[in-house]
PDB file of C-alpha atoms and ligand atoms in Angstrom:
ATOM      1  CA  UNK A   1       2.428  28.073 -16.030  1.00  0.00           C
ATOM      2  CA  UNK A   2       5.274  25.669 -16.947  1.00  0.00           C
ATOM      3  CA  UNK A   3       7.402  24.523 -14.012  1.00  0.00           C
ATOM      4  CA  UNK A   4      10.703  22.732 -14.022  1.00  0.00           C
ATOM      5  CA  UNK A   5      10.384  19.094 -12.990  1.00  0.00           C
ATOM      6  CA  UNK A   6      13.032  19.760 -10.365  1.00  0.00           C
ATOM      7  CA  UNK A   7      11.159  22.567  -8.523  1.00  0.00           C
ATOM      8  CA  UNK A   8      12.249  22.252  -4.890  1.00  0.00           C
ATOM      9  CA  UNK A   9       9.564  21.308  -2.326  1.00  0.00           C
ATOM     10  CA  UNK A  10       7.811  24.538  -1.283  1.00  0.00           C
ATOM     11  CA  UNK A  11       7.953  26.122   2.171  1.00  0.00           C
ATOM     12  CA  UNK A  12       5.145  24.696   4.297  1.00  0.00           C
ATOM     13  CA  UNK A  13       3.402  26.178   7.342  1.00  0.00           C
ATOM     14  CA  UNK A  14       1.761  23.823   9.843  1.00  0.00           C
ATOM     15  CA  UNK A  15      -0.541  25.203  12.536  1.00  0.00           C
ATOM     16  CA  UNK A  16      -0.738  23.159  15.725  1.00  0.00           C
ATOM     17  CA  UNK A  17       2.678  21.605  15.094  1.00  0.00           C
ATOM     18  CA  UNK A  18       3.600  21.260  18.782  1.00  0.00           C
ATOM     19  CA  UNK A  19       2.076  17.772  19.167  1.00  0.00           C
ATOM     20  CA  UNK A  20       0.086  14.940  17.590  1.00  0.00           C
ATOM     21  CA  UNK A  21      -0.849  15.001  13.923  1.00  0.00           C
ATOM     22  CA  UNK A  22       0.679  18.477  13.348  1.00  0.00           C
ATOM     23  CA  UNK A  23       4.089  17.367  14.674  1.00  0.00           C
ATOM     24  CA  UNK A  24       3.897  14.177  12.579  1.00  0.00           C
ATOM     25  CA  UNK A  25       2.982  16.210   9.487  1.00  0.00           C
ATOM     26  CA  UNK A  26       5.961  18.505  10.132  1.00  0.00           C
ATOM     27  CA  UNK A  27       8.328  15.506  10.440  1.00  0.00           C
ATOM     28  CA  UNK A  28       6.943  13.912   7.271  1.00  0.00           C
ATOM     29  CA  UNK A  29       7.100  17.211   5.332  1.00  0.00           C
ATOM     30  CA  UNK A  30      10.724  17.716   6.427  1.00  0.00           C
ATOM     31  CA  UNK A  31      11.558  14.147   5.335  1.00  0.00           C
ATOM     32  CA  UNK A  32      10.104  15.068   1.939  1.00  0.00           C
ATOM     33  CA  UNK A  33      12.389  18.123   1.774  1.00  0.00           C
ATOM     34  CA  UNK A  34      10.039  20.998   2.681  1.00  0.00           C
ATOM     35  CA  UNK A  35      11.419  24.019   4.575  1.00  0.00           C
ATOM     36  CA  UNK A  36       8.960  24.679   7.406  1.00  0.00           C
ATOM     37  CA  UNK A  37       7.207  27.212   9.586  1.00  0.00           C
ATOM     38  CA  UNK A  38       5.804  25.677  12.780  1.00  0.00           C
ATOM     39  CA  UNK A  39       2.985  27.468  14.618  1.00  0.00           C
ATOM     40  CA  UNK A  40       1.450  26.812  18.060  1.00  0.00           C
ATOM     41  CA  UNK A  41       1.376  28.273  21.577  1.00  0.00           C
ATOM     42  CA  UNK A  42       3.930  25.894  23.170  1.00  0.00           C
ATOM     43  CA  UNK A  43       7.196  27.395  21.952  1.00  0.00           C
ATOM     44  CA  UNK A  44       9.387  24.883  23.824  1.00  0.00           C
ATOM     45  CA  UNK A  45       7.748  21.929  22.044  1.00  0.00           C
ATOM     46  CA  UNK A  46       8.101  23.691  18.676  1.00  0.00           C
ATOM     47  CA  UNK A  47      11.802  24.461  19.332  1.00  0.00           C
ATOM     48  CA  UNK A  48      12.486  20.827  20.268  1.00  0.00           C
ATOM     49  CA  UNK A  49      10.791  19.639  17.085  1.00  0.00           C
ATOM     50  CA  UNK A  50      12.582  22.221  14.906  1.00  0.00           C
ATOM     51  CA  UNK A  51      15.957  21.085  16.304  1.00  0.00           C
ATOM     52  CA  UNK A  52      15.411  17.518  15.079  1.00  0.00           C
ATOM     53  CA  UNK A  53      14.191  18.383  11.559  1.00  0.00           C
ATOM     54  CA  UNK A  54      16.539  18.121   8.574  1.00  0.00           C
ATOM     55  CA  UNK A  55      15.204  21.170   6.663  1.00  0.00           C
ATOM     56  CA  UNK A  56      15.331  24.914   7.557  1.00  0.00           C
ATOM     57  CA  UNK A  57      12.572  25.498  10.114  1.00  0.00           C
ATOM     58  CA  UNK A  58      11.153  28.671  11.656  1.00  0.00           C
ATOM     59  CA  UNK A  59       9.154  28.643  14.861  1.00  0.00           C
ATOM     60  CA  UNK A  60       6.270  31.063  15.421  1.00  0.00           C
ATOM     61  CA  UNK A  61       4.660  31.122  18.855  1.00  0.00           C
ATOM     62  CA  UNK A  62       1.111  32.365  18.336  1.00  0.00           C
ATOM     63  CA  UNK A  63      -2.265  31.878  19.962  1.00  0.00           C
ATOM     64  CA  UNK A  64      -4.716  31.483  17.077  1.00  0.00           C
ATOM     65  CA  UNK A  65      -7.611  32.196  19.436  1.00  0.00           C
ATOM     66  CA  UNK A  66      -6.469  35.844  19.561  1.00  0.00           C
ATOM     67  CA  UNK A  67      -6.568  38.489  16.850  1.00  0.00           C
ATOM     68  CA  UNK A  68      -2.915  39.315  17.601  1.00  0.00           C
ATOM     69  CA  UNK A  69      -1.783  35.707  17.144  1.00  0.00           C
ATOM     70  CA  UNK A  70      -3.810  35.235  13.995  1.00  0.00           C
ATOM     71  CA  UNK A  71      -2.509  38.466  12.477  1.00  0.00           C
ATOM     72  CA  UNK A  72       1.104  37.478  13.235  1.00  0.00           C
ATOM     73  CA  UNK A  73       0.718  34.300  11.172  1.00  0.00           C
ATOM     74  CA  UNK A  74      -1.344  36.007   8.470  1.00  0.00           C
ATOM     75  CA  UNK A  75       1.325  38.723   8.048  1.00  0.00           C
ATOM     76  CA  UNK A  76       4.059  36.118   7.884  1.00  0.00           C
ATOM     77  CA  UNK A  77       2.238  34.319   5.069  1.00  0.00           C
ATOM     78  CA  UNK A  78       1.479  37.443   3.029  1.00  0.00           C
ATOM     79  CA  UNK A  79       4.578  39.571   3.631  1.00  0.00           C
ATOM     80  CA  UNK A  80       7.373  37.079   3.540  1.00  0.00           C
ATOM     81  CA  UNK A  81       9.981  37.219   0.797  1.00  0.00           C
ATOM     82  CA  UNK A  82      10.032  33.438   1.085  1.00  0.00           C
ATOM     83  CA  UNK A  83       6.346  32.659   0.564  1.00  0.00           C
ATOM     84  CA  UNK A  84       4.477  29.810   2.161  1.00  0.00           C
ATOM     85  CA  UNK A  85       3.155  27.652  -0.669  1.00  0.00           C
ATOM     86  CA  UNK A  86       1.743  24.815   1.392  1.00  0.00           C
ATOM     87  CA  UNK A  87      -0.554  25.720   4.278  1.00  0.00           C
ATOM     88  CA  UNK A  88      -1.699  23.014   6.683  1.00  0.00           C
ATOM     89  CA  UNK A  89      -4.705  24.136   8.745  1.00  0.00           C
ATOM     90  CA  UNK A  90      -4.279  21.593  11.533  1.00  0.00           C
ATOM     91  CA  UNK A  91      -4.661  23.377  14.906  1.00  0.00           C
ATOM     92  CA  UNK A  92      -7.970  22.792  16.654  1.00  0.00           C
ATOM     93  CA  UNK A  93      -9.573  23.074  20.031  1.00  0.00           C
ATOM     94  CA  UNK A  94     -12.923  22.358  21.681  1.00  0.00           C
ATOM     95  CA  UNK A  95     -14.582  20.569  24.568  1.00  0.00           C
ATOM     96  CA  UNK A  96     -16.540  17.359  24.942  1.00  0.00           C
ATOM     97  CA  UNK A  97     -19.823  18.617  26.419  1.00  0.00           C
ATOM     98  CA  UNK A  98     -23.338  19.349  25.285  1.00  0.00           C
ATOM     99  CA  UNK A  99     -23.697  22.858  23.857  1.00  0.00           C
ATOM    100  CA  UNK A 100     -25.754  24.031  26.830  1.00  0.00           C
ATOM    101  CA  UNK A 101     -22.922  23.039  29.186  1.00  0.00           C
ATOM    102  CA  UNK A 102     -20.130  24.868  27.362  1.00  0.00           C
ATOM    103  CA  UNK A 103     -18.913  28.273  28.505  1.00  0.00           C
ATOM    104  CA  UNK A 104     -18.670  31.203  26.118  1.00  0.00           C
ATOM    105  CA  UNK A 105     -14.843  31.311  26.269  1.00  0.00           C
ATOM    106  CA  UNK A 106     -14.571  27.695  25.029  1.00  0.00           C
ATOM    107  CA  UNK A 107     -17.034  28.339  22.205  1.00  0.00           C
ATOM    108  CA  UNK A 108     -15.192  31.529  21.208  1.00  0.00           C
ATOM    109  CA  UNK A 109     -11.862  29.664  21.139  1.00  0.00           C
ATOM    110  CA  UNK A 110     -13.408  26.826  19.094  1.00  0.00           C
ATOM    111  CA  UNK A 111     -14.636  29.279  16.481  1.00  0.00           C
ATOM    112  CA  UNK A 112     -11.415  31.331  16.435  1.00  0.00           C
ATOM    113  CA  UNK A 113      -8.976  28.416  16.160  1.00  0.00           C
ATOM    114  CA  UNK A 114     -11.056  25.946  14.102  1.00  0.00           C
ATOM    115  CA  UNK A 115     -12.985  28.343  11.846  1.00  0.00           C
ATOM    116  CA  UNK A 116     -11.629  31.892  11.695  1.00  0.00           C
ATOM    117  CA  UNK A 117      -7.927  30.948  11.595  1.00  0.00           C
ATOM    118  CA  UNK A 118      -8.241  28.492   8.642  1.00  0.00           C
ATOM    119  CA  UNK A 119     -10.443  31.030   6.813  1.00  0.00           C
ATOM    120  CA  UNK A 120      -8.037  33.964   7.215  1.00  0.00           C
ATOM    121  CA  UNK A 121      -4.844  31.941   6.755  1.00  0.00           C
ATOM    122  CA  UNK A 122      -6.228  30.250   3.622  1.00  0.00           C
ATOM    123  CA  UNK A 123      -7.075  33.670   2.172  1.00  0.00           C
ATOM    124  CA  UNK A 124      -3.588  34.938   2.954  1.00  0.00           C
ATOM    125  CA  UNK A 125      -1.893  31.869   1.472  1.00  0.00           C
ATOM    126  CA  UNK A 126      -4.037  31.777  -1.676  1.00  0.00           C
ATOM    127  CA  UNK A 127      -3.174  35.396  -2.420  1.00  0.00           C
ATOM    128  CA  UNK A 128       0.471  34.300  -2.792  1.00  0.00           C
ATOM    129  CA  UNK A 129      -0.201  31.171  -4.818  1.00  0.00           C
ATOM    130  CA  UNK A 130       0.297  31.617  -8.549  1.00  0.00           C
ATOM    131  CA  UNK A 131      -0.300  28.317 -10.257  1.00  0.00           C
ATOM    132  CA  UNK A 132       1.281  26.066  -7.641  1.00  0.00           C
ATOM    133  CA  UNK A 133       1.034  25.324  -3.967  1.00  0.00           C
ATOM    134  CA  UNK A 134      -1.635  23.865  -1.800  1.00  0.00           C
ATOM    135  CA  UNK A 135      -3.763  23.940   1.318  1.00  0.00           C
ATOM    136  CA  UNK A 136      -4.652  21.051   3.584  1.00  0.00           C
ATOM    137  CA  UNK A 137      -7.592  21.140   5.992  1.00  0.00           C
ATOM    138  CA  UNK A 138      -7.399  18.702   8.892  1.00  0.00           C
ATOM    139  CA  UNK A 139     -11.083  18.027   9.410  1.00  0.00           C
ATOM    140  CA  UNK A 140     -12.819  15.090  11.066  1.00  0.00           C
ATOM    141  CA  UNK A 141     -15.424  12.413  10.296  1.00  0.00           C
ATOM    142  CA  UNK A 142     -17.498  13.874  13.174  1.00  0.00           C
ATOM    143  CA  UNK A 143     -18.242  16.882  10.928  1.00  0.00           C
ATOM    144  CA  UNK A 144     -21.641  15.252  10.314  1.00  0.00           C
ATOM    145  CA  UNK A 145     -22.524  16.095  13.948  1.00  0.00           C
ATOM    146  CA  UNK A 146     -22.329  14.019  17.098  1.00  0.00           C
ATOM    147  CA  UNK A 147     -23.569  14.243  20.710  1.00  0.00           C
ATOM    148  CA  UNK A 148     -21.094  16.006  23.015  1.00  0.00           C
ATOM    149  CA  UNK A 149     -19.088  17.368  20.104  1.00  0.00           C
ATOM    150  CA  UNK A 150     -21.704  19.561  18.450  1.00  0.00           C
ATOM    151  CA  UNK A 151     -19.672  22.791  18.472  1.00  0.00           C
ATOM    152  CA  UNK A 152     -16.432  21.060  17.456  1.00  0.00           C
ATOM    153  CA  UNK A 153     -18.249  19.024  14.769  1.00  0.00           C
ATOM    154  CA  UNK A 154     -19.891  22.156  13.361  1.00  0.00           C
ATOM    155  CA  UNK A 155     -16.482  23.823  13.142  1.00  0.00           C
ATOM    156  CA  UNK A 156     -15.207  20.823  11.164  1.00  0.00           C
ATOM    157  CA  UNK A 157     -18.254  20.985   8.866  1.00  0.00           C
ATOM    158  CA  UNK A 158     -17.206  24.565   8.166  1.00  0.00           C
ATOM    159  CA  UNK A 159     -13.723  23.341   7.265  1.00  0.00           C
ATOM    160  CA  UNK A 160     -15.208  20.748   4.879  1.00  0.00           C
ATOM    161  CA  UNK A 161     -17.240  23.467   3.157  1.00  0.00           C
ATOM    162  CA  UNK A 162     -14.197  25.747   3.001  1.00  0.00           C
ATOM    163  CA  UNK A 163     -12.195  22.958   1.360  1.00  0.00           C
ATOM    164  CA  UNK A 164     -14.912  22.231  -1.203  1.00  0.00           C
ATOM    165  CA  UNK A 165     -15.325  25.924  -2.004  1.00  0.00           C
ATOM    166  CA  UNK A 166     -11.602  26.443  -2.464  1.00  0.00           C
ATOM    167  CA  UNK A 167     -11.323  23.435  -4.786  1.00  0.00           C
ATOM    168  CA  UNK A 168     -13.632  25.398  -7.098  1.00  0.00           C
ATOM    169  CA  UNK A 169     -12.032  28.817  -6.512  1.00  0.00           C
ATOM    170  CA  UNK A 170      -8.317  28.115  -6.345  1.00  0.00           C
ATOM    171  CA  UNK A 171      -6.203  28.875  -9.410  1.00  0.00           C
ATOM    172  CA  UNK A 172      -5.256  25.898 -11.594  1.00  0.00           C
ATOM    173  CA  UNK A 173      -2.271  24.077 -10.160  1.00  0.00           C
ATOM    174  CA  UNK A 174      -3.169  24.824  -6.531  1.00  0.00           C
ATOM    175  CA  UNK A 175      -4.194  21.665  -4.651  1.00  0.00           C
ATOM    176  CA  UNK A 176      -6.759  21.654  -1.880  1.00  0.00           C
ATOM    177  CA  UNK A 177      -7.031  18.494   0.228  1.00  0.00           C
ATOM    178  CA  UNK A 178      -9.395  17.900   3.130  1.00  0.00           C
ATOM    179  CA  UNK A 179      -8.248  15.201   5.536  1.00  0.00           C
ATOM    180  CA  UNK A 180     -10.706  13.486   7.907  1.00  0.00           C
ATOM    181  CA  UNK A 181      -8.763  11.045  10.097  1.00  0.00           C
ATOM    182  CA  UNK A 182     -10.369   8.380  12.240  1.00  0.00           C
ATOM    183  CA  UNK A 183      -9.441   8.014  15.926  1.00  0.00           C
ATOM    184  CA  UNK A 184      -5.765   8.945  16.241  1.00  0.00           C
ATOM    185  CA  UNK A 185      -3.610   8.506  19.355  1.00  0.00           C
ATOM    186  CA  UNK A 186      -2.772  12.092  20.378  1.00  0.00           C
ATOM    187  CA  UNK A 187      -3.391  14.402  23.345  1.00  0.00           C
ATOM    188  CA  UNK A 188      -6.565  15.631  21.681  1.00  0.00           C
ATOM    189  CA  UNK A 189      -9.172  13.473  23.403  1.00  0.00           C
ATOM    190  CA  UNK A 190      -7.737  14.308  26.856  1.00  0.00           C
ATOM    191  CA  UNK A 191      -7.771  17.985  25.972  1.00  0.00           C
ATOM    192  CA  UNK A 192     -11.401  17.759  24.888  1.00  0.00           C
ATOM    193  CA  UNK A 193     -12.326  15.767  27.995  1.00  0.00           C
ATOM    194  CA  UNK A 194     -13.626  12.913  25.827  1.00  0.00           C
ATOM    195  CA  UNK A 195     -13.641   9.393  27.291  1.00  0.00           C
ATOM    196  CA  UNK A 196     -12.276   7.136  24.544  1.00  0.00           C
ATOM    197  CA  UNK A 197     -11.597   4.102  26.768  1.00  0.00           C
ATOM    198  CA  UNK A 198     -14.316   2.116  24.950  1.00  0.00           C
ATOM    199  CA  UNK A 199     -12.790   2.564  21.501  1.00  0.00           C
ATOM    200  CA  UNK A 200     -11.326  -0.772  20.334  1.00  0.00           C
ATOM    201  CA  UNK A 201      -7.553  -0.850  19.776  1.00  0.00           C
ATOM    202  CA  UNK A 202      -7.949  -1.817  16.118  1.00  0.00           C
ATOM    203  CA  UNK A 203      -9.702   1.477  15.347  1.00  0.00           C
ATOM    204  CA  UNK A 204      -6.759   3.650  16.405  1.00  0.00           C
ATOM    205  CA  UNK A 205      -4.372   5.283  13.974  1.00  0.00           C
ATOM    206  CA  UNK A 206      -0.968   6.758  14.747  1.00  0.00           C
ATOM    207  CA  UNK A 207      -0.263  10.403  13.885  1.00  0.00           C
ATOM    208  CA  UNK A 208       2.457   9.095  11.546  1.00  0.00           C
ATOM    209  CA  UNK A 209      -0.123   6.978   9.611  1.00  0.00           C
ATOM    210  CA  UNK A 210      -2.313  10.043   9.216  1.00  0.00           C
ATOM    211  CA  UNK A 211       0.560  12.300   8.116  1.00  0.00           C
ATOM    212  CA  UNK A 212       1.797   9.873   5.459  1.00  0.00           C
ATOM    213  CA  UNK A 213      -1.689   9.145   4.091  1.00  0.00           C
ATOM    214  CA  UNK A 214      -2.581  12.850   4.036  1.00  0.00           C
ATOM    215  CA  UNK A 215       0.579  13.965   2.259  1.00  0.00           C
ATOM    216  CA  UNK A 216       0.437  11.111  -0.266  1.00  0.00           C
ATOM    217  CA  UNK A 217      -3.178  12.047  -1.084  1.00  0.00           C
ATOM    218  CA  UNK A 218      -2.229  15.717  -1.416  1.00  0.00           C
ATOM    219  CA  UNK A 219       0.678  14.827  -3.713  1.00  0.00           C
ATOM    220  CA  UNK A 220      -1.772  12.881  -5.925  1.00  0.00           C
ATOM    221  CA  UNK A 221      -4.078  15.927  -6.016  1.00  0.00           C
ATOM    222  CA  UNK A 222      -6.902  14.210  -4.111  1.00  0.00           C
ATOM    223  CA  UNK A 223      -9.547  16.548  -2.731  1.00  0.00           C
ATOM    224  CA  UNK A 224     -10.529  14.405   0.262  1.00  0.00           C
ATOM    225  CA  UNK A 225      -8.944  11.577   2.170  1.00  0.00           C
ATOM    226  CA  UNK A 226     -10.202   9.718   5.231  1.00  0.00           C
ATOM    227  CA  UNK A 227      -7.253   7.943   6.893  1.00  0.00           C
ATOM    228  CA  UNK A 228      -8.535   4.882   8.728  1.00  0.00           C
ATOM    229  CA  UNK A 229     -11.364   4.218   6.280  1.00  0.00           C
ATOM    230  CA  UNK A 230     -10.834   2.111   3.182  1.00  0.00           C
ATOM    231  CA  UNK A 231     -10.699   4.295   0.079  1.00  0.00           C
ATOM    232  CA  UNK A 232     -13.464   4.094  -2.539  1.00  0.00           C
ATOM    233  CA  UNK A 233     -11.143   2.008  -4.709  1.00  0.00           C
ATOM    234  CA  UNK A 234     -10.342  -0.365  -1.814  1.00  0.00           C
ATOM    235  CA  UNK A 235     -14.054  -0.667  -0.964  1.00  0.00           C
ATOM    236  CA  UNK A 236     -14.837  -1.477  -4.615  1.00  0.00           C
ATOM    237  CA  UNK A 237     -12.160  -4.217  -4.632  1.00  0.00           C
ATOM    238  CA  UNK A 238     -13.484  -5.632  -1.311  1.00  0.00           C
ATOM    239  CA  UNK A 239     -17.045  -5.621  -2.683  1.00  0.00           C
ATOM    240  CA  UNK A 240     -15.971  -7.308  -5.921  1.00  0.00           C
ATOM    241  CA  UNK A 241     -14.135  -9.968  -3.860  1.00  0.00           C
ATOM    242  CA  UNK A 242     -17.251 -10.570  -1.729  1.00  0.00           C
ATOM    243  CA  UNK A 243     -19.447 -10.876  -4.820  1.00  0.00           C
ATOM    244  CA  UNK A 244     -17.112 -13.220  -6.677  1.00  0.00           C
ATOM    245  CA  UNK A 245     -16.254 -15.357  -3.598  1.00  0.00           C
ATOM    246  CA  UNK A 246     -19.047 -17.988  -4.164  1.00  0.00           C
ATOM    247  CA  UNK A 247     -18.138 -18.274  -7.848  1.00  0.00           C
ATOM    248  CA  UNK A 248     -14.414 -18.619  -7.066  1.00  0.00           C
ATOM    249  CA  UNK A 249     -15.186 -21.250  -4.409  1.00  0.00           C
ATOM    250  CA  UNK A 250     -17.342 -23.222  -6.880  1.00  0.00           C
ATOM    251  CA  UNK A 251     -14.613 -23.072  -9.520  1.00  0.00           C
ATOM    252  CA  UNK A 252     -12.036 -24.208  -6.958  1.00  0.00           C
ATOM    253  CA  UNK A 253     -14.228 -27.154  -5.889  1.00  0.00           C
ATOM    254  CA  UNK A 254     -14.712 -28.162  -9.516  1.00  0.00           C
ATOM    255  CA  UNK A 255     -10.973 -27.835 -10.146  1.00  0.00           C
ATOM    256  CA  UNK A 256     -10.026 -30.093  -7.228  1.00  0.00           C
ATOM    257  CA  UNK A 257     -12.738 -32.722  -7.962  1.00  0.00           C
ATOM    258  CA  UNK A 258     -11.725 -32.743 -11.599  1.00  0.00           C
ATOM    259  CA  UNK A 259     -15.354 -32.403 -12.766  1.00  0.00           C
ATOM    260  CA  UNK A 260     -16.254 -30.044 -15.585  1.00  0.00           C
TER     261      UNK A 260
HETATM  262  N1  NAP B   1      -6.825  12.780  17.344  1.00  0.00           N
HETATM  263  C1  NAP B   1      -7.891  12.431  16.640  1.00  0.00           C
HETATM  264  O1  NAP B   1      -8.488  11.346  16.880  1.00  0.00           O
HETATM  265  C2  NAP B   1      -8.397  13.317  15.543  1.00  0.00           C
HETATM  266  C3  NAP B   1      -9.397  12.809  14.689  1.00  0.00           C
HETATM  267  C4  NAP B   1      -9.884  13.628  13.667  1.00  0.00           C
HETATM  268  C5  NAP B   1      -9.364  14.899  13.492  1.00  0.00           C
HETATM  269  N2  NAP B   1      -8.391  15.366  14.334  1.00  0.00           N
HETATM  270  C6  NAP B   1      -7.870  16.712  14.077  1.00  0.00           C
HETATM  271  O2  NAP B   1      -6.451  16.642  13.984  1.00  0.00           O
HETATM  272  C7  NAP B   1      -5.913  17.940  14.268  1.00  0.00           C
HETATM  273  C8  NAP B   1      -4.731  17.802  15.210  1.00  0.00           C
HETATM  274  O3  NAP B   1      -5.182  17.289  16.452  1.00  0.00           O
HETATM  275  P1  NAP B   1      -4.333  16.207  17.260  1.00  0.00           P
HETATM  276  O4  NAP B   1      -5.162  15.013  17.385  1.00  0.00           O
HETATM  277  O5  NAP B   1      -2.973  16.123  16.721  1.00  0.00           O
HETATM  278  O6  NAP B   1      -4.340  16.875  18.717  1.00  0.00           O
HETATM  279  P2  NAP B   1      -3.255  17.687  19.559  1.00  0.00           P
HETATM  280  O7  NAP B   1      -2.011  16.889  19.717  1.00  0.00           O
HETATM  281  O8  NAP B   1      -3.955  18.151  20.781  1.00  0.00           O
HETATM  282  O9  NAP B   1      -2.923  18.918  18.610  1.00  0.00           O
HETATM  283  C9  NAP B   1      -3.674  20.102  18.578  1.00  0.00           C
HETATM  284  C10 NAP B   1      -2.718  21.199  18.149  1.00  0.00           C
HETATM  285  O10 NAP B   1      -3.458  22.420  18.036  1.00  0.00           O
HETATM  286  C11 NAP B   1      -2.718  23.448  18.671  1.00  0.00           C
HETATM  287  N3  NAP B   1      -3.591  24.499  19.192  1.00  0.00           N
HETATM  288  C12 NAP B   1      -4.675  24.347  20.009  1.00  0.00           C
HETATM  289  N4  NAP B   1      -5.157  25.547  20.355  1.00  0.00           N
HETATM  290  C13 NAP B   1      -4.371  26.465  19.741  1.00  0.00           C
HETATM  291  C14 NAP B   1      -4.351  27.886  19.729  1.00  0.00           C
HETATM  292  N5  NAP B   1      -5.221  28.602  20.454  1.00  0.00           N
HETATM  293  N6  NAP B   1      -3.401  28.519  18.995  1.00  0.00           N
HETATM  294  C15 NAP B   1      -2.492  27.808  18.294  1.00  0.00           C
HETATM  295  N7  NAP B   1      -2.457  26.462  18.266  1.00  0.00           N
HETATM  296  C16 NAP B   1      -3.379  25.802  18.994  1.00  0.00           C
HETATM  297  C17 NAP B   1      -1.980  22.744  19.812  1.00  0.00           C
HETATM  298  O11 NAP B   1      -0.790  23.466  20.165  1.00  0.00           O
HETATM  299  P3  NAP B   1      -0.558  24.352  21.510  1.00  0.00           P
HETATM  300  O12 NAP B   1      -1.361  23.733  22.606  1.00  0.00           O
HETATM  301  O13 NAP B   1       0.914  24.286  21.704  1.00  0.00           O
HETATM  302  O14 NAP B   1      -1.032  25.711  21.124  1.00  0.00           O
HETATM  303  C18 NAP B   1      -1.609  21.421  19.161  1.00  0.00           C
HETATM  304  O15 NAP B   1      -0.373  21.527  18.499  1.00  0.00           O
HETATM  305  C19 NAP B   1      -7.065  18.773  14.825  1.00  0.00           C
HETATM  306  O16 NAP B   1      -7.565  19.588  13.785  1.00  0.00           O
HETATM  307  C20 NAP B   1      -8.123  17.728  15.170  1.00  0.00           C
HETATM  308  O17 NAP B   1      -9.416  18.260  15.088  1.00  0.00           O
HETATM  309  C21 NAP B   1      -7.897  14.610  15.350  1.00  0.00           C
END
C-alpha cells in the first residue's frame, strides 16, 4: 500500500503508562506527535500525565489482571473509529520470590498482565492494522530465567516468543519491536520486592533513555533492542578497536621515532 510521506503519527496506546518506562514512552510519543491512549489502574497519575502532554490524550482506567479490564481495552482497540495503530505492551507485574513461595493470586496476576493482556491486545490491534502500524513488547533480559524471578522471567520469555512470532505473521508494513531494557530506575523493583542496592550506579538507565532508544529502534524497523547493552554494531566496532589497538600503537611508535 502506498502512503503519503506526510502521514500523521498514528494513535498510540501504552499500557502501564502511570509511571516509569510507560510514562516516559508516553511523553516521548507525544513529543513525536502521536495522539495517545494511556492505560493503567491509577487514574489520577494518568490524568496528571495526560494534562502535560501536547497531543490529544485519552485516559482509560483498567485493571489488566481482570477479564473486565482487559476487555475494556480490547474493545477500545477494535471498535474505535480512530484506530490504535501503535500498541505498546508495557504493563507488567510480579514478585521477587522463589516459585514455591509465591501465592496463587500473584501468579495469576503475573500471567494475566504480562502474558494474556499482550496476547489479546496484540490480536485486537493487528486486526486493525492494514499495511502500517506497529507493536512494541517491553520485555526484559531476565527472560532467560533467573533465581527469584522465575515466574516473571517466564512471562517475559513468552513476550519474546510472541514478538518473534508476530514478526513472521504481521502484514508487510507493520513493525514489531521487542525491547529488553537493562536495570532502569522506576518503582518496579520496589513493587517486586527485589533488593537492587548492590547494583552499581553505572548499570542504571533512566526511563527516558529506554523510551528514546526503544522508539528510535522501532522507527528504524528493528525487531529487538536491548537498551543498556551495546548494539551488535557497537560491539563489532569495539572488538575491531581492541584487535587493531596493538597495530595502531606500533604504527604510532614508528611515526614518532621516525623509523620506517
Ligand atoms: N525497571 C526495570 O529495571 C525494567 C527492566 C526490564 C524490563 N522492565 C519492564 O518495563 C515495563 C515497565 O516497568 P517499569 O520499570 O516502568 O515499572 P513501573 O513504574 O512499576 O510500571 C509498571 C506499570 O504497569 C502497570 N500495571 C501493573 N499492574 C497492572 C494491572 N493489573 N493493570 C494495568 N496496569 C498495570 C502500572 O500501573 P498501575 O499500578 O497504575 O496499574 C505501571 O504503570 C515492565 O514491562 C517491566 O517488566 C523494567
